[in-house]
Short mmCIF file of C-alpha atoms in Angstrom, two decimals:
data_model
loop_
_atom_site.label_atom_id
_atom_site.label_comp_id
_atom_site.label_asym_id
_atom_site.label_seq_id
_atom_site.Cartn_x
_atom_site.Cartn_y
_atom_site.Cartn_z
CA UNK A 23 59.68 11.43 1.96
CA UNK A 24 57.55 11.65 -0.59
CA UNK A 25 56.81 7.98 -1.07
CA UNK A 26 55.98 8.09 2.53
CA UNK A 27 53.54 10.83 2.57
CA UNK A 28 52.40 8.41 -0.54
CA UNK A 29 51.52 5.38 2.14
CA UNK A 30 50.60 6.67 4.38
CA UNK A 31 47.59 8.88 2.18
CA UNK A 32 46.85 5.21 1.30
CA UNK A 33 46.49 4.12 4.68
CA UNK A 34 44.09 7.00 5.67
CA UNK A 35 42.03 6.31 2.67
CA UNK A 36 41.52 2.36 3.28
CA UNK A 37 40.98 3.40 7.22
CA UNK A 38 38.07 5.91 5.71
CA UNK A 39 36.80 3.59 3.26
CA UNK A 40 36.67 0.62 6.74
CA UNK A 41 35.06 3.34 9.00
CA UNK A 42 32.16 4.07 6.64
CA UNK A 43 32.00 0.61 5.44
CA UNK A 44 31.42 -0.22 9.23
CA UNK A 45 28.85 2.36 9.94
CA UNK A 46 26.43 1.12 7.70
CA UNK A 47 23.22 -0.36 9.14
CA UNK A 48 23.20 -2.84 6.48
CA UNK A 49 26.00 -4.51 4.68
CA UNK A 50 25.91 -6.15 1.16
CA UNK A 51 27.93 -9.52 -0.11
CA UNK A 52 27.71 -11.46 -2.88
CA UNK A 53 29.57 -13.76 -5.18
CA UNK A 54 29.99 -13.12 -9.15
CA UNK A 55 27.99 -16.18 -10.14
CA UNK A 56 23.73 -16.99 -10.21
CA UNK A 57 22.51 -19.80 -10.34
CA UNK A 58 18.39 -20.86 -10.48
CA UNK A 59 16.88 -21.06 -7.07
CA UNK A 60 15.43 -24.70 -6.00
CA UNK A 61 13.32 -24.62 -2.48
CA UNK A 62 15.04 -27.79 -1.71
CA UNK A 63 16.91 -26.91 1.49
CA UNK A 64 20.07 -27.19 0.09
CA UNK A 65 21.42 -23.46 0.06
CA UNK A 66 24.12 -23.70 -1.94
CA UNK A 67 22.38 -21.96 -4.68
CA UNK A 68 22.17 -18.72 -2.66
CA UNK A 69 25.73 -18.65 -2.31
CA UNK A 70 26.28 -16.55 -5.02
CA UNK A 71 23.48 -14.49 -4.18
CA UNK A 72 23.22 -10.82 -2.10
CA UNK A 73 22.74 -10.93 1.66
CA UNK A 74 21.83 -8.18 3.69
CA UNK A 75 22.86 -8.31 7.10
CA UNK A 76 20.36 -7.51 9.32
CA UNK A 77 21.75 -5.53 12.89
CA UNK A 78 19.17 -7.11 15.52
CA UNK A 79 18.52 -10.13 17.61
CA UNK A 80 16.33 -12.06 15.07
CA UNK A 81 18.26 -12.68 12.18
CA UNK A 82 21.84 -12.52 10.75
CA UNK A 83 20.70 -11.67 7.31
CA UNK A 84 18.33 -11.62 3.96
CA UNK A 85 18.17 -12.24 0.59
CA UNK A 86 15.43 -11.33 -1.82
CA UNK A 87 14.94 -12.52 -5.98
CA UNK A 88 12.32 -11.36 -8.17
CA UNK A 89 12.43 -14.01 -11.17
CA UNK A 90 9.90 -13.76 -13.67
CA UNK A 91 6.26 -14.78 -11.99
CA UNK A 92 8.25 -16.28 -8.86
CA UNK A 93 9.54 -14.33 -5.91
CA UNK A 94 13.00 -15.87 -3.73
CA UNK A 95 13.83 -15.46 0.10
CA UNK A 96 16.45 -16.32 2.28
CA UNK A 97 16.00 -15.86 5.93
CA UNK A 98 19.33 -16.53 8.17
CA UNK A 99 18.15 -16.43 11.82
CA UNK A 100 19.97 -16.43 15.19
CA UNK A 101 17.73 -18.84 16.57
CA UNK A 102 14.87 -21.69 15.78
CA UNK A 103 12.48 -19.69 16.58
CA UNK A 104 13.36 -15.58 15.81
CA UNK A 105 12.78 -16.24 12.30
CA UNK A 106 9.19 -16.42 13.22
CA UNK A 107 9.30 -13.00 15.21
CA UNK A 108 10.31 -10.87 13.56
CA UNK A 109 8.66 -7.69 12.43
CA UNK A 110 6.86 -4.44 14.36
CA UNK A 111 4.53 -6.84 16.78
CA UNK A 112 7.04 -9.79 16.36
CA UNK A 113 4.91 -11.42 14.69
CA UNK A 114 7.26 -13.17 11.50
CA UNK A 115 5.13 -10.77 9.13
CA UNK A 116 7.20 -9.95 5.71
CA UNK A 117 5.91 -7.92 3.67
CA UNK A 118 6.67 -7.41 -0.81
CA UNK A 119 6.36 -3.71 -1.63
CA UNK A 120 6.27 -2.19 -4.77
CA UNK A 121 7.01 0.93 -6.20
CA UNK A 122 3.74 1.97 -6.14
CA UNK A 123 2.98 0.83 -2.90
CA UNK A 124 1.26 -2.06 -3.67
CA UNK A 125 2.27 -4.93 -0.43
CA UNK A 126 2.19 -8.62 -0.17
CA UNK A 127 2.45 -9.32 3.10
CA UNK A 128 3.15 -13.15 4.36
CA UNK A 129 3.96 -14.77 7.93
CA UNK A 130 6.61 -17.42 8.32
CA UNK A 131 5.31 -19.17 11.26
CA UNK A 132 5.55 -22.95 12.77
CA UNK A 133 2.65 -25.22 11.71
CA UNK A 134 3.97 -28.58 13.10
CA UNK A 135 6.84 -29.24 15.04
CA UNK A 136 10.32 -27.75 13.71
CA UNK A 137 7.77 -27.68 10.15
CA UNK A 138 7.33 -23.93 8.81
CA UNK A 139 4.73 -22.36 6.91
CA UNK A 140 3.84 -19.75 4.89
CA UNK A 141 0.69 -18.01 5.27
CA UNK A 142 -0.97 -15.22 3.49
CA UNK A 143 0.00 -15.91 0.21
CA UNK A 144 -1.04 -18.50 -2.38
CA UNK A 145 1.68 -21.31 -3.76
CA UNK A 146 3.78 -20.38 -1.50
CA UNK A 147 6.83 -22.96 -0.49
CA UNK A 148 9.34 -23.33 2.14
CA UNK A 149 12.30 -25.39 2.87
CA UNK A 150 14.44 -25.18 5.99
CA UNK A 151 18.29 -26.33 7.28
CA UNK A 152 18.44 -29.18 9.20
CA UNK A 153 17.09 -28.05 13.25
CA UNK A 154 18.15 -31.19 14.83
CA UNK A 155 21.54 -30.26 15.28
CA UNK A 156 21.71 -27.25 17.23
CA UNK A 157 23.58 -24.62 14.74
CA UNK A 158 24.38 -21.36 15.63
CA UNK A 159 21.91 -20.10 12.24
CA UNK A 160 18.52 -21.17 11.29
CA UNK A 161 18.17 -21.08 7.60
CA UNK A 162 14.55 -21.08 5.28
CA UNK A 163 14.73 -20.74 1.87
CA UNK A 164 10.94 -19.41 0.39
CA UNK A 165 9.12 -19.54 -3.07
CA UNK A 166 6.43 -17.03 -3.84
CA UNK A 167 4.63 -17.08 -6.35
CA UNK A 168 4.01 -12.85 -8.04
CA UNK A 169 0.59 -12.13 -7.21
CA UNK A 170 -2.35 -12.17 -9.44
CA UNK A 171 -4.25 -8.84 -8.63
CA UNK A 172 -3.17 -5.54 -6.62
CA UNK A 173 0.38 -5.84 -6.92
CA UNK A 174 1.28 -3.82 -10.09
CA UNK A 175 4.81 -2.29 -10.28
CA UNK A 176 6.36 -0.11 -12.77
CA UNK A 177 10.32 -0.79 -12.23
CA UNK A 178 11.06 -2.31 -8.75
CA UNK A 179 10.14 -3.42 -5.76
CA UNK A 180 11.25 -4.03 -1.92
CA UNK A 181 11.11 -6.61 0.80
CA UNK A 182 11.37 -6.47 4.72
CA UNK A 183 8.86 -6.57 7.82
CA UNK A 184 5.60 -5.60 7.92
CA UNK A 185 4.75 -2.05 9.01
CA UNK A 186 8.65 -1.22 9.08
CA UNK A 187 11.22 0.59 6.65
CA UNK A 188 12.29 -1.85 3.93
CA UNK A 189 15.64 -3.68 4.25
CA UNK A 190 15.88 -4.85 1.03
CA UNK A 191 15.14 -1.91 -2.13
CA UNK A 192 15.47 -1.33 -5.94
CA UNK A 193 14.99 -5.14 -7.17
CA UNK A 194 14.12 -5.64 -10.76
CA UNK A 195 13.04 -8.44 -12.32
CA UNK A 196 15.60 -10.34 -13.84
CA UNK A 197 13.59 -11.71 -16.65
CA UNK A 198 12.63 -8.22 -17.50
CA UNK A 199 9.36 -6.66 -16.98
CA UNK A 200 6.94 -4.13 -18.85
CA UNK A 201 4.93 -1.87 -16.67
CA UNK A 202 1.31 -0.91 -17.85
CA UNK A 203 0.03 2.20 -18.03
CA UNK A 204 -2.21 4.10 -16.83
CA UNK A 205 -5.67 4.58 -17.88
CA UNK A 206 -7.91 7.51 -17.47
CA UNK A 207 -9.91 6.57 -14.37
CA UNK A 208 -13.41 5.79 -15.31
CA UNK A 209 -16.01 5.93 -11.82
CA UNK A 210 -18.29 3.04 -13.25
CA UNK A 211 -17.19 0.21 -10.60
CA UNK A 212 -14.32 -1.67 -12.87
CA UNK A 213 -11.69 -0.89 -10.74
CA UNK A 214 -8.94 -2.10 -12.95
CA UNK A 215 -7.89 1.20 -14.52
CA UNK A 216 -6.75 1.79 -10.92
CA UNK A 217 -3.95 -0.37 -11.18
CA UNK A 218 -0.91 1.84 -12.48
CA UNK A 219 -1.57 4.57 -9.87
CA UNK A 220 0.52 5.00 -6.88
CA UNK A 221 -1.76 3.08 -3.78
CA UNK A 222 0.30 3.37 -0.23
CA UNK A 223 -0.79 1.78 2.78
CA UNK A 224 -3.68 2.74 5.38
CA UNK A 225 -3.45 1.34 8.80
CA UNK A 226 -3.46 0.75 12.54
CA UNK A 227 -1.11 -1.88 12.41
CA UNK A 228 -3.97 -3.81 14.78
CA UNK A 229 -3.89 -7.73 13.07
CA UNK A 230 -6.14 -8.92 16.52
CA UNK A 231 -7.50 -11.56 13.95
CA UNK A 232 -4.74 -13.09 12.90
CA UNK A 233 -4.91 -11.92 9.53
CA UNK A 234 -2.01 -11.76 7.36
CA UNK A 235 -3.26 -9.19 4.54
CA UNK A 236 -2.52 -5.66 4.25
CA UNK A 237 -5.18 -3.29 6.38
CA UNK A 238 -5.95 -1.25 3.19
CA UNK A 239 -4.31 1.14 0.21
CA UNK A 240 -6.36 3.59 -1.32
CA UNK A 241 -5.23 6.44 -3.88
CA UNK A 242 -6.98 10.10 -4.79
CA UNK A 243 -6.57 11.23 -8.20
CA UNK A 244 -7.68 14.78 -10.04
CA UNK A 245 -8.06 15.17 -13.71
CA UNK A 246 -8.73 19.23 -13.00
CA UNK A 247 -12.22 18.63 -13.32
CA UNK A 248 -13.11 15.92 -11.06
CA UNK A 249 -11.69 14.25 -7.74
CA UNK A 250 -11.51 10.69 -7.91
CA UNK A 251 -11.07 7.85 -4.75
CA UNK A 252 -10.06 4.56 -4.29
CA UNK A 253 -9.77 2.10 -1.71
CA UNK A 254 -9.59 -1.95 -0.85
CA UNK A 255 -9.09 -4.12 2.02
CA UNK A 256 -8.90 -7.80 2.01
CA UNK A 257 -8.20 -8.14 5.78
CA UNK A 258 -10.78 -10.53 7.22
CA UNK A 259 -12.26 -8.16 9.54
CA UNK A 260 -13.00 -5.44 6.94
CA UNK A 261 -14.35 -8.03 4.26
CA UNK A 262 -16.80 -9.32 7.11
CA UNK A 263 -18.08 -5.68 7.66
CA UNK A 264 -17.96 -4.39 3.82
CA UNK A 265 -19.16 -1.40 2.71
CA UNK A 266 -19.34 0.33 6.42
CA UNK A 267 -15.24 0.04 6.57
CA UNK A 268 -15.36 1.12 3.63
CA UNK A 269 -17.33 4.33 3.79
CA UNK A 270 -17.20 4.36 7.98
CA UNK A 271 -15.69 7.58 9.24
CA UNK A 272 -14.61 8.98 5.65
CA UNK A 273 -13.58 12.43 6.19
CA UNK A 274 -11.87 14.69 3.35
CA UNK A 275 -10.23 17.98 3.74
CA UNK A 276 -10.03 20.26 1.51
CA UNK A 277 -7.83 23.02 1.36
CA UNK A 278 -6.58 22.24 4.27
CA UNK A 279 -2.80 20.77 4.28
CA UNK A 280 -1.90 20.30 7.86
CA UNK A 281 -5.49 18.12 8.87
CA UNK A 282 -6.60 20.81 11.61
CA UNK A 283 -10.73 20.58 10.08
CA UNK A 284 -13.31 22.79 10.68
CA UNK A 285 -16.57 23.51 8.92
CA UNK A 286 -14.85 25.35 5.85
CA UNK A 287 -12.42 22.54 5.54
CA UNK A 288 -14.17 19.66 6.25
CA UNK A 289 -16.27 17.49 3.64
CA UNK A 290 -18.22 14.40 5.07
CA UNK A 291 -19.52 11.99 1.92
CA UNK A 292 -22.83 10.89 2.48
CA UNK A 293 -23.87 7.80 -0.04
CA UNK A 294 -26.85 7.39 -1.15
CA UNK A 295 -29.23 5.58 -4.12
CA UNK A 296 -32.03 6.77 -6.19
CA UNK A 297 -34.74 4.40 -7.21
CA UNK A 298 -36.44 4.20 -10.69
CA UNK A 299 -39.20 6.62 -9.83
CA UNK A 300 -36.31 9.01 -8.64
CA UNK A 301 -36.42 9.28 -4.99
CA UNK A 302 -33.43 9.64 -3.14
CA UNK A 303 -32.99 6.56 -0.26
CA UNK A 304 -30.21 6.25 2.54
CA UNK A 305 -27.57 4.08 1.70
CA UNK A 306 -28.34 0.57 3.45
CA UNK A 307 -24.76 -0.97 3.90
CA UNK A 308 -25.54 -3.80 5.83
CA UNK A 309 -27.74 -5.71 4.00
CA UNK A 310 -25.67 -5.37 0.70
CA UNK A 311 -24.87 -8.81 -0.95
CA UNK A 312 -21.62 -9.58 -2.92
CA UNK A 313 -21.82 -7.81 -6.21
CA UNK A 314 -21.05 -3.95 -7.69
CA UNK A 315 -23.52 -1.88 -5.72
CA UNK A 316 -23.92 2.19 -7.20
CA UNK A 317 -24.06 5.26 -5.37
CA UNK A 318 -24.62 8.84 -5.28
CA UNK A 319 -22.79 10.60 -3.11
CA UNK A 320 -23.81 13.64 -1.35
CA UNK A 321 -23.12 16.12 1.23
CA UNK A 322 -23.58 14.94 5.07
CA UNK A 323 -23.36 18.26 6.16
CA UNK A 324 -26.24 19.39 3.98
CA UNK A 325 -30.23 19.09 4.21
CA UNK A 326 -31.65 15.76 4.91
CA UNK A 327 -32.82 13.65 1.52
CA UNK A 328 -34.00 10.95 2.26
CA UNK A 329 -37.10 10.59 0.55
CA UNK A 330 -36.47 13.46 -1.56
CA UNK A 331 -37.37 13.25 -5.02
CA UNK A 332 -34.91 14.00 -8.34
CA UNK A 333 -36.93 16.27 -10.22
CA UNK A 334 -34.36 15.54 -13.21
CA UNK A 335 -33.40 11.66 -13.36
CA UNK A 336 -32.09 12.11 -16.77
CA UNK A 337 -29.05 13.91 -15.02
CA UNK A 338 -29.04 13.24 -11.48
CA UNK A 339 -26.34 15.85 -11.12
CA UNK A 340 -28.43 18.70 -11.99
CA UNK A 341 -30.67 17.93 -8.72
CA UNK A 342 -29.95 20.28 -5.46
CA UNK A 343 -32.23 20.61 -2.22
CA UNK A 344 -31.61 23.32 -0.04
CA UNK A 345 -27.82 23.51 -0.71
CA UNK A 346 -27.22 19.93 -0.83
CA UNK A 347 -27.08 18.41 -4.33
CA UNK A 348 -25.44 15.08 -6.18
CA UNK A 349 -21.61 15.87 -6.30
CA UNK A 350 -20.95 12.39 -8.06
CA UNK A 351 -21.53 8.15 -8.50
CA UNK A 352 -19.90 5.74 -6.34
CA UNK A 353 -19.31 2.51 -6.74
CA UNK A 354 -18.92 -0.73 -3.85
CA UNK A 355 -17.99 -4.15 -4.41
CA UNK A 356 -18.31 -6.72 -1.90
CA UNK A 357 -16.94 -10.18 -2.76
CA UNK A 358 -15.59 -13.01 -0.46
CA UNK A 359 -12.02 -11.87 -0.74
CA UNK A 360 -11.87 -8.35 -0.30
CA UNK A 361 -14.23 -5.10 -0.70
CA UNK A 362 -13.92 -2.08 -2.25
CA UNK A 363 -14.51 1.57 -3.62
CA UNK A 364 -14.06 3.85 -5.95
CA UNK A 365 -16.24 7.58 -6.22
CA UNK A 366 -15.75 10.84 -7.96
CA UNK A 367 -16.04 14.12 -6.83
CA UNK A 368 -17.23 16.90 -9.21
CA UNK A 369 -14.93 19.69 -8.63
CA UNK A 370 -16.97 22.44 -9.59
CA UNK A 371 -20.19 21.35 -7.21
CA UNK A 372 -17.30 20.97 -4.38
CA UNK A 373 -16.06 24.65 -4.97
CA UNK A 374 -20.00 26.23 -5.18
CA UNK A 375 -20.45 24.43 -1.43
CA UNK A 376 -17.07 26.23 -0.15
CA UNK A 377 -17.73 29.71 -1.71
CA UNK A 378 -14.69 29.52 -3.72
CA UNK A 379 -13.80 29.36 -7.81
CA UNK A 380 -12.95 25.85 -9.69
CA UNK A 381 -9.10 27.12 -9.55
CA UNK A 382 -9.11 27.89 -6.03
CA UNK A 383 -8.97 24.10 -4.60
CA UNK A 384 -5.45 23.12 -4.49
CA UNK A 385 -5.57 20.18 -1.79
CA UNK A 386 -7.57 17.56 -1.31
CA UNK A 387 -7.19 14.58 1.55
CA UNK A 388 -9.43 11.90 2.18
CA UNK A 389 -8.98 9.80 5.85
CA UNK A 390 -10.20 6.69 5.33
CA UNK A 391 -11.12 5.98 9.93
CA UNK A 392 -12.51 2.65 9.67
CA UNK A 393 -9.21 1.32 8.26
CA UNK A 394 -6.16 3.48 8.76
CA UNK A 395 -5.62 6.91 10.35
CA UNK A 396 -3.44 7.80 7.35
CA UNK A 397 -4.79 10.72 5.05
CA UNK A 398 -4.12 9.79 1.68
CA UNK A 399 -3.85 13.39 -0.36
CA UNK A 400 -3.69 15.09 -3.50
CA UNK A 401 -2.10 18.59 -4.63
CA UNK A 402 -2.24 20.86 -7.46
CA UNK A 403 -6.26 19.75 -7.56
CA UNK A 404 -7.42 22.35 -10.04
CA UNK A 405 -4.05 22.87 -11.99
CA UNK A 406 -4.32 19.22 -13.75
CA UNK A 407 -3.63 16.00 -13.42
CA UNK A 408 -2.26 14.84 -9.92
CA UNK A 409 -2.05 12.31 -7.99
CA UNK A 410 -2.07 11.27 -4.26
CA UNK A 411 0.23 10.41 -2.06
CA UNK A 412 0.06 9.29 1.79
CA UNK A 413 1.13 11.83 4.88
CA UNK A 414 2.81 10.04 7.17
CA UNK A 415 5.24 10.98 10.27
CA UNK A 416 7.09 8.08 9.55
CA UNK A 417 8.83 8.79 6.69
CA UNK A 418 9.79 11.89 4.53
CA UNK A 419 10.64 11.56 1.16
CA UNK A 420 9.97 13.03 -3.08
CA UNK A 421 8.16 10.92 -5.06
CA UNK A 422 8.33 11.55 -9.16
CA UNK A 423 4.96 11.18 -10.81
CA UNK A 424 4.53 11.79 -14.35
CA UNK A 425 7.20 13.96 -14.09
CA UNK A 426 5.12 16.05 -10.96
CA UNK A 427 6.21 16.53 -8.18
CA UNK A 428 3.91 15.44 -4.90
CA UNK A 429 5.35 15.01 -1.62
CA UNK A 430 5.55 11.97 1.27
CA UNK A 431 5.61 13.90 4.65
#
């Protein structure tokens, strides 16, 4: 009897173990050995390799490598063509996130008859099975090569469609890799001490021009003292325009958690330069040529300037008409493959403006309109260093930051 009981405890288990094995939207299988991935079209090398079966009409499943400098995927798809439609406007946009949000995005898209390409990435190559004989799965093998700029990571990264939930997470590199760190954010139109802090995507998930980049990523970061900004685009549309994506519809809020803005909430940037003589000009952002331009930024809500003079050049940040004074530099660069900008916020000016002490701003958002609808945030402004992190209704999850906590909504 007791052997029975014994079974059949053995049977319910395995049945369990099938059930929730079954359930999942994804499932995992892979062989013990690796070997080096050749785009060749052969396959067999990906045999002993993870695939993730996918659970729609486009593809039966994927595999992802990050190897060294050189990123691997395998796309198995239903048909000739789903491979290439994939994605949240079916589109065959895959996208490369890291864990700092950081996203190379690529299409896989017909260039010639039965001949795919990959576009949106450089060095990229592609190999296909055999379409001529009418199989029942469609398979491209893909080389990518890591990119160059705006794609730091610290331990992994993910792969799946563009603008959707990742279906691949947690790779490492399996040469090994050794994060940077970061560096105390400088506003003096560099950029690259930017790179170790966490930059998630801004967007309306719009593409009309074709473009495979990302829309944009931007970041807000507070040392306690001041409030710093970034942001870049290199989709086509935004480099033509420039600065006025860039700066076009800015809105922060401050104090103000949930968005709802109102005048005591509500901080519009306005950018402006001061010639050598010290008068104050409107920013002219459409006759700016590629370079590092500099800023001061101001207070749209305040007195008009323009034309005003800085009684104390030396230390622009001393000047103040009326209630509207310098709260900090800015800094725009416009170059033929992307634009972007960084600017400060002095956190002491910001509280005089709202009435309130330098430890009584605890939130700060910035919604970048011209490029995503996305506010990109940061707690715990006054209390030390913190970083931002994007609201979204998409998604809720914890992100660990220097062992702070901010949260993904």
């Amino acid at each position: 009897m007791k052997q029975k009981n014994n079974k059949g405890f053995r049977i319910l288990a395995f049945l369990l173990l099938l059930v929730l094995f079954c359930e999942c939207k994804s499932v995992n299988f892979h062989a013990s050995a690796q070997e080096k991935i050749a785009i060749d079209g052969d396959f067999s090398d990906w045999d002993s390799e993870w695939k993730t079966m996918i659970d729609d009409d486009y593809l039966h499943s994927v595999a992802f490598i990050l190897d060294g400098d050189m990123m691997y995927i395998y796309i198995d798809a239903k048909k000739e063509w789903t491979a290439y439609g994939v994605g949240a406007h079916n589109n065959g946009k895959y996208v490369v996130t890291t864990d700092l949000g950081y996203q190379a995005c690529f299409q896989l898209k017909e260039i010639a008859y039965k001949v795919p390409g990959v576009d949106g990435v450089n060095g990229a190559t592609v190999a296909h099975s055999n379409l001529e004989w009418g199989q029942d799965s469609y398979r491209y093998e893909i080389a990518i090569p890591v990119p160059e700029e705006d794609f730091a990571y610290l331990e992994t990264v993910s792969f799946g469609f563009y603008l959707q939930e990742p279906v691949i997470t947690g790779v490492t590199n399996r040469q090994g890799h050794q994060a940077g760190e970061q560096d105390t954010i400088v506003c003096d139109g560099s950029f690259s001490d930017w790179d170790y802090y966490p930059h998630p995507v801004i967007y309306y998930g719009m593409h009309e021009d074709g473009s495979t980049y990302v829309e944009g990523q931007a970041s807000l970061y507070s040392d306690g003292e001041t409030i710093y900004a970034h942001v870049f685009s290199a989709m086509s549309a935004h480099v033509e325009n420039g600065a006025k994506d860039l700066v076009g519809g800015l809105v922060m809020s401050i104090n103000q958690p949930d968005g709802e803005l109102t005048d005591e909430t509500m901080f519009l940037p306005k950018f402006v330069t001061v010639d050598g003589n010290g008068v104050i000009h409107e920013a002219d952002f459409e006759s700016l040529q590629p370079g590092v331009h500099e800023f001061y930024v101001m207070d749209m809500q305040g007195w008009p300037v323009d034309g005003m003079h800085v009684n104390y050049w030396s230390d622009p940040s001393t000047y103040q008409y009326n209630g509207n004074r310098i709260h900090g530099k800015a800094y725009i660069a416009i170059n033929p493959s992307g634009c972007e900008m960084e600017f400060e916020l002095d956190i002491a000016t910001l509280a005089e403006k709202y009435g309130l002490g330098t430890d009584e701003i605890k939130f700060v958002g910035a919604k970048f309109q011209a490029i995503g609808d996305q506010w990109v945030t940061c707690a715990g402004v006054s209390s030390g260093p913190w970083l931002g992190v994007l609201i979204s209704g998409l998604a809720a999850a914890l992100i660990l930051v220097k062992k702070r906590m901010c949260k993904v909504l």
